[in-house]
Tab-separated table of C-alpha atoms in Angstrom:
chain	number	residue	atom	x	y	z
L	1	UNK	CA	-0.013	0.010	0.021
L	2	UNK	CA	1.128	3.529	-0.824
L	3	UNK	CA	1.034	6.325	1.717
L	4	UNK	CA	-0.877	9.563	1.005
L	5	UNK	CA	1.630	12.365	0.398
L	6	UNK	CA	1.625	15.548	2.505
L	7	UNK	CA	0.423	17.413	-0.595
L	8	UNK	CA	-2.513	14.906	-1.042
L	9	UNK	CA	-3.406	15.080	2.670
L	10	UNK	CA	-3.441	18.879	2.512
L	11	UNK	CA	-5.765	18.756	-0.556
L	12	UNK	CA	-8.037	16.247	1.209
L	13	UNK	CA	-8.229	18.387	4.377
L	14	UNK	CA	-9.188	21.406	2.360
L	15	UNK	CA	-11.724	19.677	0.062
L	16	UNK	CA	-15.368	19.710	0.864
L	17	UNK	CA	-15.898	16.289	-0.758
L	18	UNK	CA	-14.189	13.635	-2.759
L	19	UNK	CA	-15.607	11.684	-5.710
L	20	UNK	CA	-16.178	8.134	-4.543
L	21	UNK	CA	-16.173	5.468	-7.236
L	22	UNK	CA	-16.070	1.897	-5.971
L	23	UNK	CA	-15.871	-0.915	-8.521
L	24	UNK	CA	-18.778	-3.175	-9.424
L	25	UNK	CA	-18.265	-6.902	-9.544
L	26	UNK	CA	-17.134	-6.529	-13.272
L	27	UNK	CA	-14.447	-3.972	-12.142
L	28	UNK	CA	-16.238	-1.015	-13.775
L	29	UNK	CA	-16.717	1.969	-11.532
L	30	UNK	CA	-20.018	3.479	-10.514
L	31	UNK	CA	-21.186	5.610	-13.465
L	32	UNK	CA	-22.908	8.414	-11.490
L	33	UNK	CA	-21.117	10.949	-9.468
L	34	UNK	CA	-20.932	10.044	-5.794
L	35	UNK	CA	-19.457	12.917	-3.830
L	36	UNK	CA	-18.950	12.087	-0.175
L	37	UNK	CA	-17.741	13.991	2.889
L	38	UNK	CA	-14.219	12.915	3.958
L	39	UNK	CA	-12.005	13.633	6.871
L	40	UNK	CA	-8.320	13.073	7.701
L	41	UNK	CA	-7.186	11.737	11.008
L	42	UNK	CA	-3.475	10.928	11.586
L	43	UNK	CA	-2.769	11.070	7.803
L	44	UNK	CA	-5.481	8.553	7.003
L	45	UNK	CA	-8.555	9.336	4.988
L	46	UNK	CA	-12.026	8.321	6.144
L	47	UNK	CA	-15.552	8.331	4.657
L	48	UNK	CA	-18.912	7.043	5.930
L	49	UNK	CA	-21.954	5.408	4.441
L	50	UNK	CA	-24.912	7.596	5.205
L	51	UNK	CA	-27.312	4.728	5.012
L	52	UNK	CA	-25.322	2.434	7.239
L	53	UNK	CA	-23.396	-0.833	6.451
L	54	UNK	CA	-26.145	-2.807	4.774
L	55	UNK	CA	-28.006	-0.137	2.881
L	56	UNK	CA	-25.100	1.893	1.371
L	57	UNK	CA	-24.397	0.468	-2.071
L	58	UNK	CA	-20.936	1.996	-2.423
L	59	UNK	CA	-20.010	0.559	0.951
L	60	UNK	CA	-20.972	-2.952	-0.139
L	61	UNK	CA	-19.225	-2.583	-3.557
L	62	UNK	CA	-16.083	-0.900	-2.242
L	63	UNK	CA	-15.374	-3.305	0.603
L	64	UNK	CA	-15.742	-6.202	-1.831
L	65	UNK	CA	-14.098	-4.815	-4.964
L	66	UNK	CA	-12.013	-1.753	-4.094
L	67	UNK	CA	-12.366	1.279	-6.328
L	68	UNK	CA	-11.030	4.740	-6.944
L	69	UNK	CA	-11.478	8.205	-5.532
L	70	UNK	CA	-10.917	11.552	-7.115
L	71	UNK	CA	-9.823	14.743	-5.546
L	72	UNK	CA	-8.992	18.000	-7.418
L	73	UNK	CA	-9.004	16.160	-10.722
L	74	UNK	CA	-6.549	13.398	-9.509
L	75	UNK	CA	-7.720	9.824	-9.428
L	76	UNK	CA	-6.367	7.276	-6.934
L	77	UNK	CA	-6.902	3.465	-6.821
L	78	UNK	CA	-7.966	2.576	-3.337
L	79	UNK	CA	-9.096	-0.134	-0.998
L	80	UNK	CA	-12.094	0.382	1.343
L	81	UNK	CA	-11.284	-0.936	4.781
L	82	UNK	CA	-14.027	-1.034	7.431
L	83	UNK	CA	-12.997	0.700	10.685
L	84	UNK	CA	-13.880	-1.288	13.903
L	85	UNK	CA	-11.818	0.492	16.504
L	86	UNK	CA	-14.161	2.377	18.770
L	87	UNK	CA	-11.546	4.968	19.842
L	88	UNK	CA	-10.616	5.655	16.177
L	89	UNK	CA	-14.334	5.917	15.212
L	90	UNK	CA	-14.773	8.440	17.984
L	91	UNK	CA	-11.789	10.465	16.695
L	92	UNK	CA	-13.294	10.379	13.188
L	93	UNK	CA	-16.667	11.536	14.553
L	94	UNK	CA	-14.885	14.551	16.150
L	95	UNK	CA	-13.145	15.215	12.870
L	96	UNK	CA	-16.458	15.208	10.979
L	97	UNK	CA	-18.041	17.522	13.573
L	98	UNK	CA	-15.056	19.897	13.312
L	99	UNK	CA	-14.962	19.960	9.522
L	100	UNK	CA	-18.679	20.015	8.753
L	101	UNK	CA	-20.104	21.802	11.806
L	102	UNK	CA	-23.415	23.451	11.070
L	103	UNK	CA	-23.842	21.811	7.654
L	104	UNK	CA	-26.608	19.418	6.695
L	105	UNK	CA	-26.634	16.420	7.312
L	106	UNK	CA	-23.935	16.514	9.988
L	107	UNK	CA	-26.315	15.098	12.648
L	108	UNK	CA	-26.824	12.003	10.437
L	109	UNK	CA	-23.155	11.624	9.617
L	110	UNK	CA	-22.112	11.497	13.259
L	111	UNK	CA	-24.981	9.202	14.383
L	112	UNK	CA	-24.120	5.774	15.769
L	113	UNK	CA	-25.536	3.774	12.741
L	114	UNK	CA	-23.532	5.862	10.283
L	115	UNK	CA	-20.439	5.868	12.535
L	116	UNK	CA	-20.488	2.062	12.278
L	117	UNK	CA	-20.202	2.442	8.458
L	118	UNK	CA	-16.843	4.181	8.693
L	119	UNK	CA	-14.363	3.285	5.972
L	120	UNK	CA	-10.646	3.991	5.714
L	121	UNK	CA	-9.712	4.922	2.157
L	122	UNK	CA	-6.318	3.290	1.659
L	123	UNK	CA	-4.271	4.331	-1.333
L	124	UNK	CA	-2.877	1.532	-3.485
């Protein structure tokens, strides 16, 4: 696995969203745009499935097949790794609150069901 560069981390911290394109079973990526909120904690990138683990289609496809994300016109192949560490999930929740405070739907994105659908975006 490759590490995110300092330049990439800075771009991710400053971006409002990233384009999330998990692969389908045939390795094609989702056709529609899928912008998602993202946060950086300890030089790792995290996103969350707003409909929880079972009902977020990109969560299911990404954890199974990997995919790619795009930020500022640059595409990166990634793995989608579920986060199960309760302390890390809490840190990610704080990062979401800090970055997106006052924006809709922050209350949803920091709720327990959505927090359980936290994914680490790991650059390949």
